[in-house]
Short mmCIF file of C-alpha atoms and ligand atoms in Angstrom, two decimals:
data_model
loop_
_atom_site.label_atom_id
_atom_site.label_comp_id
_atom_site.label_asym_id
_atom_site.label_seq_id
_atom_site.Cartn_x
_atom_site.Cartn_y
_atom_site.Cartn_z
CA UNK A 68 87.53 49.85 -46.04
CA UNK A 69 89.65 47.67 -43.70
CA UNK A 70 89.53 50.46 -41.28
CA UNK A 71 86.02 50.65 -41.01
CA UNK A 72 85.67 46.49 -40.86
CA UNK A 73 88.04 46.40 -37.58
CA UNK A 74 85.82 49.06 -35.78
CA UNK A 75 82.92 47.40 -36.44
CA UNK A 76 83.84 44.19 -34.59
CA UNK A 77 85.52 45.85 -32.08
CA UNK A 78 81.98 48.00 -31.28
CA UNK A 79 79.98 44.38 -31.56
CA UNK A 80 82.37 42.98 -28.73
CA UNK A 81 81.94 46.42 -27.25
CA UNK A 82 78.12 46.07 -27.27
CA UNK A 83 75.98 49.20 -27.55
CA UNK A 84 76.72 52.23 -25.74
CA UNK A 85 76.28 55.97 -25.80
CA UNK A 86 79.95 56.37 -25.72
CA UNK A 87 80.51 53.89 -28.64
CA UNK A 88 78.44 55.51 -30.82
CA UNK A 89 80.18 59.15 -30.18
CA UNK A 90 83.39 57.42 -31.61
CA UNK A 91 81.38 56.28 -34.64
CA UNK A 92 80.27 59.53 -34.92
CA UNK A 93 83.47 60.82 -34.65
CA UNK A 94 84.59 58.40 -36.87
CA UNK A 95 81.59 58.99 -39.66
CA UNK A 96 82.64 62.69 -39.83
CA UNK A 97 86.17 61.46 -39.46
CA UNK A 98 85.45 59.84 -42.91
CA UNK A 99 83.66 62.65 -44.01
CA UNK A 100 86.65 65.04 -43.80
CA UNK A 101 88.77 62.50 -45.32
CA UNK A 102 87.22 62.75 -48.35
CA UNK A 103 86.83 66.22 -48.70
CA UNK A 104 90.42 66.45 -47.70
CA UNK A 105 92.67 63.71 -48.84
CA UNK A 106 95.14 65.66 -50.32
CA UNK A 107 96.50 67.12 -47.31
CA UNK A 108 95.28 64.83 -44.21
CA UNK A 109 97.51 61.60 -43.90
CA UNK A 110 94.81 58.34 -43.29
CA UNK A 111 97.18 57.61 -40.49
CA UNK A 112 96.52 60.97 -38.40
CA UNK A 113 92.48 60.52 -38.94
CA UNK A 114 92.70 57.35 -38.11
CA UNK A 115 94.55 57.63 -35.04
CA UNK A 116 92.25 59.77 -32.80
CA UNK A 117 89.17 57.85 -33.99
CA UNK A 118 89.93 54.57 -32.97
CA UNK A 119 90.72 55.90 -29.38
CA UNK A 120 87.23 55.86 -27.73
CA UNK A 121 86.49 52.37 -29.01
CA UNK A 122 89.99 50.63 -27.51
CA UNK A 123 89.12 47.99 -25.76
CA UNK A 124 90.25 48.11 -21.59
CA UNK A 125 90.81 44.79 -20.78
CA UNK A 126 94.17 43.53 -20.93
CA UNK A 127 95.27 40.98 -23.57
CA UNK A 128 93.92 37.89 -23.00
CA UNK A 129 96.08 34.42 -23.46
CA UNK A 130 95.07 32.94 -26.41
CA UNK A 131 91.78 33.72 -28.83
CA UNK A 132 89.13 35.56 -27.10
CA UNK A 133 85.54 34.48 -28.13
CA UNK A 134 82.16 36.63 -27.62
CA UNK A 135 79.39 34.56 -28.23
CA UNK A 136 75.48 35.26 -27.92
CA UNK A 137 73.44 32.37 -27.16
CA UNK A 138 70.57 31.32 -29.81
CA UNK A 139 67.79 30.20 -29.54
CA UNK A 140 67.74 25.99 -29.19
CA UNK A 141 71.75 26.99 -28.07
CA UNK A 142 72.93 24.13 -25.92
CA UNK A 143 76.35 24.22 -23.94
CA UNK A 144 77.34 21.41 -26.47
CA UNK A 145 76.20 22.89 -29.51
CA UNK A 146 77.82 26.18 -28.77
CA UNK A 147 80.94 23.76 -28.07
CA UNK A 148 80.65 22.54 -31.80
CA UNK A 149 79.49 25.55 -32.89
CA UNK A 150 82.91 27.32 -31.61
CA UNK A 151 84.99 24.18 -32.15
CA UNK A 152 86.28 24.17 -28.55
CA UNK A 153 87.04 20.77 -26.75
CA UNK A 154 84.22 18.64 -25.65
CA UNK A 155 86.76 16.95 -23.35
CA UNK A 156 87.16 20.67 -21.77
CA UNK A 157 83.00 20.95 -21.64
CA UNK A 158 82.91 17.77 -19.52
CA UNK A 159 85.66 18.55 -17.19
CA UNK A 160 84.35 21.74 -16.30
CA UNK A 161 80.40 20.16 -16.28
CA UNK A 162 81.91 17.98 -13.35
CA UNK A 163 83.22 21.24 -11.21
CA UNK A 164 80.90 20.96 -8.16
CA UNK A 165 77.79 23.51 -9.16
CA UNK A 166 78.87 24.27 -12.20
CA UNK A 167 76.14 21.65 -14.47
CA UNK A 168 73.19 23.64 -12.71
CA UNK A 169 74.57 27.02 -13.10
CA UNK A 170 75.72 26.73 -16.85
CA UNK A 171 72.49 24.65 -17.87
CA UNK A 172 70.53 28.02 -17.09
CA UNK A 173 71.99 29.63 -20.64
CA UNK A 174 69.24 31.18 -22.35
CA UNK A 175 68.90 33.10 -25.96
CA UNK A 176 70.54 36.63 -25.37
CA UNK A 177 73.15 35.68 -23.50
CA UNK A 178 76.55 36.22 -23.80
CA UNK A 179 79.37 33.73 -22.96
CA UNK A 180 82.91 34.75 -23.27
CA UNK A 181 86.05 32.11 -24.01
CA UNK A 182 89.40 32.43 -24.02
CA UNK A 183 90.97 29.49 -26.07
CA UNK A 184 94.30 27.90 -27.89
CA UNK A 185 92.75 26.04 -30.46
CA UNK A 186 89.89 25.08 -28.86
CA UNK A 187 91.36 24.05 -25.88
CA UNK A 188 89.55 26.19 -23.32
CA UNK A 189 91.45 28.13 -20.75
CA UNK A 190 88.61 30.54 -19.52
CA UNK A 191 84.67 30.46 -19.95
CA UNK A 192 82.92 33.25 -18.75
CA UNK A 193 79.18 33.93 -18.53
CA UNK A 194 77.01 36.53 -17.01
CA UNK A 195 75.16 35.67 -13.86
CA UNK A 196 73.19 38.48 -13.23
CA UNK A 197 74.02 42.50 -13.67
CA UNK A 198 76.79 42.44 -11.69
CA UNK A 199 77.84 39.02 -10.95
CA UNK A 200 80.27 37.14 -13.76
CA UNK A 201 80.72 33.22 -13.70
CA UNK A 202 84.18 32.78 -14.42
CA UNK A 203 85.78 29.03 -14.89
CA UNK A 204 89.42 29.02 -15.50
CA UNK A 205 91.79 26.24 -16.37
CA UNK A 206 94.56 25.86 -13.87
CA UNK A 207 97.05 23.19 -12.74
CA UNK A 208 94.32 20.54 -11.56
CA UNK A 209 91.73 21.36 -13.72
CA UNK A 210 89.14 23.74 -14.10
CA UNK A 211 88.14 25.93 -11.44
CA UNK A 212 84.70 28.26 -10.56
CA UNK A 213 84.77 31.80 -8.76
CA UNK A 214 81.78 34.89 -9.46
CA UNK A 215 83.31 37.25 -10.13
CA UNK A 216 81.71 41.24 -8.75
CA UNK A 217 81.40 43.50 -11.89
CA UNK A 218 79.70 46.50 -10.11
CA UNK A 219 77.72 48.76 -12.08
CA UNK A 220 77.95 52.47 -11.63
CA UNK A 221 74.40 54.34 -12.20
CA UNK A 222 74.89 58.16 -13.35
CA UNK A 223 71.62 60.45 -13.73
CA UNK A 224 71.07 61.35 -16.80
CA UNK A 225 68.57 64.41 -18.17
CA UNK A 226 66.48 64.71 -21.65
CA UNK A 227 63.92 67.11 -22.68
CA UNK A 228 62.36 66.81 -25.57
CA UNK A 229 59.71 68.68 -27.62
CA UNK A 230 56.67 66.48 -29.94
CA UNK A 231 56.63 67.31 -33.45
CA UNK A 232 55.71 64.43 -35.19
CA UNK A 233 55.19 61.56 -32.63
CA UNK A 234 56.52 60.62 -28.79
CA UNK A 235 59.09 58.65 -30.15
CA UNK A 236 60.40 60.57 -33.05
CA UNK A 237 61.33 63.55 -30.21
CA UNK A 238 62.41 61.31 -27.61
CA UNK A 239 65.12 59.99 -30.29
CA UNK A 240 66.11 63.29 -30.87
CA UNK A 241 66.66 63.85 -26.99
CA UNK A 242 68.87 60.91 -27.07
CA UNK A 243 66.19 58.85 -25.08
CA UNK A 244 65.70 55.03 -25.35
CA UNK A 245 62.64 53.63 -26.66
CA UNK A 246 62.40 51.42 -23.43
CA UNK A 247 62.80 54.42 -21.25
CA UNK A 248 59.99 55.76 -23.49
CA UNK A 249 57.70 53.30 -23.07
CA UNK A 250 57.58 53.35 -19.23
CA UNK A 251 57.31 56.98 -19.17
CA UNK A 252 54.11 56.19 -21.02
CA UNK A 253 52.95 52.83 -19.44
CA UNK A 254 54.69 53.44 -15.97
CA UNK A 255 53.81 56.73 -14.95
CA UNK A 256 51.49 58.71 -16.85
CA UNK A 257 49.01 55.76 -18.75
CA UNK A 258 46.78 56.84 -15.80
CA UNK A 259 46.73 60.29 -16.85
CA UNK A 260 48.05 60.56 -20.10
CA UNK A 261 45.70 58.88 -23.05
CA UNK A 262 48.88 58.36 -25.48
CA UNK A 263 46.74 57.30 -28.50
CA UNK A 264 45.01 60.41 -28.53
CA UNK A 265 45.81 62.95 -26.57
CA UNK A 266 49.50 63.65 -27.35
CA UNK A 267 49.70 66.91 -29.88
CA UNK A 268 52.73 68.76 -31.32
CA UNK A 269 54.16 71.20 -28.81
CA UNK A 270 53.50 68.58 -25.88
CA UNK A 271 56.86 68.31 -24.00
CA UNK A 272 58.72 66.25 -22.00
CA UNK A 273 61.37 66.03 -19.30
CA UNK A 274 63.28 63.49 -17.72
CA UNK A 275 65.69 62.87 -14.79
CA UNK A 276 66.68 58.65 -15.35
CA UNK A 277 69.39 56.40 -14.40
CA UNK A 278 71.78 55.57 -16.79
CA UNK A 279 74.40 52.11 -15.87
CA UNK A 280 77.47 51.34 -16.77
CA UNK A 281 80.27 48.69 -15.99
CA UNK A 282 83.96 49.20 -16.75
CA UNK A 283 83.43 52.87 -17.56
CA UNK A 284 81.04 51.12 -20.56
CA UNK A 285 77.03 52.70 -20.69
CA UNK A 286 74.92 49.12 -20.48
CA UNK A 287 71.76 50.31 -20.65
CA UNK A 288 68.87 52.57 -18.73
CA UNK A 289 68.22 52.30 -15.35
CA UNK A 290 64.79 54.02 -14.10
CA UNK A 291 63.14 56.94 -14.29
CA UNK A 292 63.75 59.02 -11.02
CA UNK A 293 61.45 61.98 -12.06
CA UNK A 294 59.70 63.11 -15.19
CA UNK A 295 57.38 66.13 -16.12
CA UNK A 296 54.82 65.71 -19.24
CA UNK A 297 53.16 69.09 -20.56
CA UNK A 298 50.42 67.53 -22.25
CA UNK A 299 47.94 70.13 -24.08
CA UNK A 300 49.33 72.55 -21.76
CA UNK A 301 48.71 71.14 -18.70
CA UNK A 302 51.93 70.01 -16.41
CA UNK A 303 52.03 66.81 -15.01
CA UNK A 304 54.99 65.37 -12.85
CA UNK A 305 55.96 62.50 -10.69
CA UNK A 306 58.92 61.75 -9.14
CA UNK A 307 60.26 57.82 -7.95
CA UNK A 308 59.55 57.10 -4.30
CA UNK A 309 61.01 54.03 -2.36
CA UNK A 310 60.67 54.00 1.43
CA UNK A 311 63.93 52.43 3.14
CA UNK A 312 61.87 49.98 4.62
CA UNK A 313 60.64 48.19 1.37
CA UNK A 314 57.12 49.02 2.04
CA UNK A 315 56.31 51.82 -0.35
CA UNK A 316 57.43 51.88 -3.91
CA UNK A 317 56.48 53.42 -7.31
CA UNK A 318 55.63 57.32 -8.94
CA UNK A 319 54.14 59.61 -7.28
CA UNK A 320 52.85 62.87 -7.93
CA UNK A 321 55.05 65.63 -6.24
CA UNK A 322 52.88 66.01 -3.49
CA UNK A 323 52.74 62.72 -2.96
CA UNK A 324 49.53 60.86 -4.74
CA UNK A 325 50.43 57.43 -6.52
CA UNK A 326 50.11 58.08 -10.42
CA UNK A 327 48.19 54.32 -10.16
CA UNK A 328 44.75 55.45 -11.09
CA UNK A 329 41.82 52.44 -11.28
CA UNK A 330 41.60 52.65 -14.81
CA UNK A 331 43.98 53.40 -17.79
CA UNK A 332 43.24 56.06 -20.07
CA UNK A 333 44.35 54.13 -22.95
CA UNK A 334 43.31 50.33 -23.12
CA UNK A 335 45.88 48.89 -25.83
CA UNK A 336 49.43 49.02 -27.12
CA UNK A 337 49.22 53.22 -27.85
CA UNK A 338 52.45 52.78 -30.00
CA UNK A 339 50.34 51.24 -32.80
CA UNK A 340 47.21 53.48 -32.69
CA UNK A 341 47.16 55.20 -36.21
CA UNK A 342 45.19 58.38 -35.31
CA UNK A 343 47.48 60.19 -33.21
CA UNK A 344 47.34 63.82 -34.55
CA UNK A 345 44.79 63.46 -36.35
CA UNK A 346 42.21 66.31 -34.98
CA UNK A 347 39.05 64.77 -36.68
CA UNK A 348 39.73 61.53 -35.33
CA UNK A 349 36.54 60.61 -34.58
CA UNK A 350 36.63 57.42 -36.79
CA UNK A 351 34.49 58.39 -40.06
CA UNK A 352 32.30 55.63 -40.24
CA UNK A 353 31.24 55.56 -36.52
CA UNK A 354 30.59 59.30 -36.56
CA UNK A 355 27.62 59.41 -38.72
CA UNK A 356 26.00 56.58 -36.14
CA UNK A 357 24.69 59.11 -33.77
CA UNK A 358 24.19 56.77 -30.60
CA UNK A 359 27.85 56.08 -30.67
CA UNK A 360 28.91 56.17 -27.00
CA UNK A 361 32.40 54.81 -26.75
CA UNK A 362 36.00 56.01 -27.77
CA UNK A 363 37.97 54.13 -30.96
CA UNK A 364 41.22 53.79 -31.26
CA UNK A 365 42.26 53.15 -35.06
CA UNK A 366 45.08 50.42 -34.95
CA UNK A 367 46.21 47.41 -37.10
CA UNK A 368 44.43 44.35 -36.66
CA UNK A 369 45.95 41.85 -33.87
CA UNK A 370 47.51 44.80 -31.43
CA UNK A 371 47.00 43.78 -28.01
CA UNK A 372 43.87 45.04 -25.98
CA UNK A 373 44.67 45.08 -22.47
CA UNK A 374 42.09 45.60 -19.61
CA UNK A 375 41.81 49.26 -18.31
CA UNK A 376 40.99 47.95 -14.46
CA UNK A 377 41.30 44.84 -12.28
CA UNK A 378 38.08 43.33 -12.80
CA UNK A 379 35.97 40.20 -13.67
CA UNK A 380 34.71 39.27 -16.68
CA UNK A 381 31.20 39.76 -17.68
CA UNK A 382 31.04 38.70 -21.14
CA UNK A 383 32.96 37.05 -23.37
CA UNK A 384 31.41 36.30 -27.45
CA UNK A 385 29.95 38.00 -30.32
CA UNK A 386 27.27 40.36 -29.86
CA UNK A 387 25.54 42.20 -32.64
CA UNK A 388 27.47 45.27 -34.18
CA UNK A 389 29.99 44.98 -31.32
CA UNK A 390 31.17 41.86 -33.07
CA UNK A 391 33.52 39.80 -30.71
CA UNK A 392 33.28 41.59 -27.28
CA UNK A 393 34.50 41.38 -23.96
CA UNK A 394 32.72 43.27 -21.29
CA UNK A 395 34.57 43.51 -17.85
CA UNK A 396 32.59 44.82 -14.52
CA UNK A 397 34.96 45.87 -11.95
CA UNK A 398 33.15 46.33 -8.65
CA UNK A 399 30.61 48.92 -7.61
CA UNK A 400 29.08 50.07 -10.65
CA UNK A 401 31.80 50.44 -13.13
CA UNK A 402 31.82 48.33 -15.84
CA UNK A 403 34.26 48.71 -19.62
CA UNK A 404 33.86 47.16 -22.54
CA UNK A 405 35.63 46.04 -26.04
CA UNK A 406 34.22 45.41 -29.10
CA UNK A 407 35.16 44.41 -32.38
CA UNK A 408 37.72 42.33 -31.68
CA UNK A 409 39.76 39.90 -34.10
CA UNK A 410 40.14 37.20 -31.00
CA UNK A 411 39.98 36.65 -27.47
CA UNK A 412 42.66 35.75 -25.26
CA UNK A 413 41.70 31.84 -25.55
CA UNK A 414 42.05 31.36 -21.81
CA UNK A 415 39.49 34.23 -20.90
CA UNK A 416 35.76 32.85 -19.81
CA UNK A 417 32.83 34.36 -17.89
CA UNK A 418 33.90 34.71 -14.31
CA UNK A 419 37.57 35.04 -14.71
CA UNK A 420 38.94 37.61 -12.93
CA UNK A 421 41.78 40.23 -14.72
CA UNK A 422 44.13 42.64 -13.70
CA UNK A 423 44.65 46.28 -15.07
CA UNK A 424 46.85 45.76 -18.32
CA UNK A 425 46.17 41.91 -18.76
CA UNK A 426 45.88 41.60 -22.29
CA UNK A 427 42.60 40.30 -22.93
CA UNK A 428 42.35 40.41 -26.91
CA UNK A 429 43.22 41.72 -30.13
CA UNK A 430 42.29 44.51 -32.68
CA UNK A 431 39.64 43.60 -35.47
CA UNK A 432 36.77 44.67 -37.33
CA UNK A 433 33.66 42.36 -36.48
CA UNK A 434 30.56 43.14 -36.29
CA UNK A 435 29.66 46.76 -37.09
CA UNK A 436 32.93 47.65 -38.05
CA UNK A 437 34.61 48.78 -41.68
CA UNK A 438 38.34 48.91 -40.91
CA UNK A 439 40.15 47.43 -37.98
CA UNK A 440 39.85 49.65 -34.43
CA UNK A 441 38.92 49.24 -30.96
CA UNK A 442 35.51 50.36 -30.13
CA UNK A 443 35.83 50.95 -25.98
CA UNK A 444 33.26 52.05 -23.74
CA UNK A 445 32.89 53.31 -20.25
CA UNK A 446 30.12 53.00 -17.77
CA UNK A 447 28.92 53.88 -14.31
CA UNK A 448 25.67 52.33 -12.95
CA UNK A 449 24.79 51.55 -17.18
CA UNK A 450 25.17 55.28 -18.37
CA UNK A 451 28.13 56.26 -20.43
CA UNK A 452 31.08 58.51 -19.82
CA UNK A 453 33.47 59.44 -21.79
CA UNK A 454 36.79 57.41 -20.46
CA UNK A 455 38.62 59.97 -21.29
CA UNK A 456 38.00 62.81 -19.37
CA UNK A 457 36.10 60.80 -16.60
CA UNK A 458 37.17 61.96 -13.37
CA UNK A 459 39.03 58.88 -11.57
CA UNK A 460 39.07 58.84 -7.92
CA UNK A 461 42.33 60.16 -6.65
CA UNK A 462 44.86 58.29 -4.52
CA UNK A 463 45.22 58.30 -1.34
CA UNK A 464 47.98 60.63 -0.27
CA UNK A 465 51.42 58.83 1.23
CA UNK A 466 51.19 57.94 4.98
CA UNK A 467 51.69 60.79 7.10
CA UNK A 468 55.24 57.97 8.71
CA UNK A 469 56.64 58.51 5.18
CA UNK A 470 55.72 61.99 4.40
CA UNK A 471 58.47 64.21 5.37
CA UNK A 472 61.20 61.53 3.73
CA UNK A 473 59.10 61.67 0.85
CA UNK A 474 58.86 65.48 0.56
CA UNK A 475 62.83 65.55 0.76
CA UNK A 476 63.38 63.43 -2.09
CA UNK A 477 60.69 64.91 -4.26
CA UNK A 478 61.90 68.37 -3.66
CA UNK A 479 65.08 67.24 -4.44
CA UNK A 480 64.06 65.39 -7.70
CA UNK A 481 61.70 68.11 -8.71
CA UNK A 482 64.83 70.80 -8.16
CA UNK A 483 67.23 68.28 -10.73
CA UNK A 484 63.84 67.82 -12.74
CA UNK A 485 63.44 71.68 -13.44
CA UNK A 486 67.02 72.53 -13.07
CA UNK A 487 66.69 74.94 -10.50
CA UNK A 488 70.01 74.93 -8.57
CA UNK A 489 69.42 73.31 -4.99
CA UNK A 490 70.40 76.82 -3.61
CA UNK A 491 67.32 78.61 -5.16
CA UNK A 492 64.58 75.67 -4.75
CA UNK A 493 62.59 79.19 -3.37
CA UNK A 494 62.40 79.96 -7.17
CA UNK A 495 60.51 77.15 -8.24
CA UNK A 496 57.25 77.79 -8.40
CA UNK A 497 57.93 80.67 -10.99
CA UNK A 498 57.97 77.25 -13.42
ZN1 ZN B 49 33.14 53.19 -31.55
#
């Protein structure tokens, strides 16, 4: 058991990472064998290899070395107390020129490292920014400030994944983050994509994304360079675009069309809609009410409605079956609208103009309603469509000054995308 104890702090001063959690693995089966064969295997030689991928790099520090994440309400002098280190130390080093601004910016998340001999501080270190470390060491007249450069090394990394039960379930199988998830869905393909209800088992996905480390140690995920989304069996792909002079940024479709549509397919948090496979999911109560001329999305009371388009508000109160409702009008003849709401965003009134994903209420059943969904309704010039398969307008392509850059990188992208060796990009419309 002691084993297992030291390689769990030494993975929490580690933090998270890809190759941390292959030596736990590694560890876990590790275990595993042990037990199935302690009477020949030594502890000592399966211990051995499995502490090797979680050995920490940095050299020994001089004295006790301290990781600690700030809390919330965490002041410099509480985490002082809270550490027992020298409040003499803290005030010496809070009169280093620059220092009192740039240490009073410590916020819940972070994480300060110090080096100590009982509490007498010899190094404090805290994280500027991704690759810039504040680091204040004791020397001969006192403390001293330098930032430090901790460059971070971005690798591409690739997933695919297959839907069986839900987006999430088979991007955790792929080995995919749930943040990386969630702007595939929101970042690139909520234009085209509805992913309450249009995702079925069998959709698939692929992904080309950045992955960042420091010190050889995975941090986190970068972006998403390029990404492909069979949905229903119908392809769609987009691949990351910046211009080297700043001017042009964001996904675009390979042939270069911004995947920014007017509207959203989907106007609220999709993670939380309840109906996802569900074939009949017309919901039941709303289906026997034959003028029913809107979409619902089934979801838990209180998830956030977000508006599908910029737009100004038309209406904002109770109105008959719709119960709380906001209607939005967005210009030309277009106008959405959400009903049954719990509550409004308390700031929204007639008038106020929104932008495309501002949340604008939550969830609920009033008026007309038996169990908690959003009731959401399209129209052009007062007649309904169905938001979901309503034609948007397409973007405009890329400007023809940017076009053959773009087509270079997208090929290239769409050649890593699809695996097709650079060699034989020829090949690729066999896919
Ligand atoms: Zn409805």
């Amino acid at each position: 058991m002691q084993r297992d104890t030291g390689i769990v702090s030494q993975i929490s001063e580690n933090r998270r990472g890809r190759q941390i959690f292959f030596g736990v693995t590694l560890l876990l089966f590790g275990g595993v064998a042990y037990v199935l064969t302690h009477d020949v295997v030594s502890s000592d030689s399966l211990s051995a290899p499995a502490m090797t991928p979680v050995a920490l790099p940095s050299p020994k520090p001089l004295g006790d070395k301290i990781e600690f994440i700030v809390r919330r309400n965490d002041t410099l002098e509480s985490i002082f107390r809270h550490l027992k280190l020298s409040l003499e130390d803290l005030q010496h080093i809070l009169q280093v020129p620059g220092l009192r601004q740039r240490l009073s910016q410590i916020k819940p998340g972070d994480k300060v490292t110090v080096v100590h001999e009982d509490g007498v501080v010899q190094t404090f270190m805290r994280r500027l920014n991704e690759t810039e470390m504040l680091s204040i060491i004791r020397g001969d007249n006192g403390f001293a400030a330098q930032v430090v450069k901790t460059p971070i090394e971005i690798q591409n990394a690739h997933a695919q994944g297959v839907i069986g039960t839900s987006l999430f379930n088979a991007a955790r199988a792929a080995g995919v983050r749930p943040d990386t998830v969630m702007k595939l869905a929101n970042d690139i393909f909520g234009w085209k994509i509805d992913f309450a209800l249009d995702i079925r088992p069998g959709d698939r996905f692929s992904l080309v994304y950045e992955q960042k480390y420091r010190e050889g140690a995975y941090i986190g995920d970068g972006r998403i360079l390029a990404a492909e989304f069979v949905n229903a069996g119908e392809t769609h792909r987009a691949v990351y675009y910046a211009s080297a002079d700043g001017n042009i940024e964001g996904y675009f479709s390979p042939d270069g069309r911004s995947m920014r549509r007017q509207f959203l397919r989907a106007p609220l948090d999709f993670t939380r809609v309840s109906s996802n496979f569900n074939l009949s999911r017309i919901h039941p109560i709303l289906n026997t009410i034959q003028a029913h001329k809107g979409v619902d999305y089934a979801a838990p009371t209180g998830t956030i409605i977000r508006a599908s388009g910029d737009g100004r508000v038309n209406f904002v109160g109770v109105k008959g079956g719709y119960g709380r409702v906001v209607i939005l009008e967005h210009g030309g003849t277009i106008s959405t609208l959400y009903a049954h709401m719990s509550r409004f965003v308390p700031s929204l009134h007639r008038g106020d103009r929104v932008k495309q994903g501002e949340t604008i209420g939550y969830v609920g059943a009033t008026g007309a309603a038996t169990g908690p969904h959003l009731h959401y309704e399209y129209r052009v010039n007062g007649t309904h469509m169905n938001p979901r398969t309503v034609a948007l307008p397409s973007a405009a392509p890329i400007p023809v000054a940017y076009a053959t850059d773009f087509q270079m990188r997208s090929n290239s992208l769409i050649a890593e995308l699809t695996g097709t060796p650079s060699t034989s990009v020829a090949t690729l419309s066999k896919n």
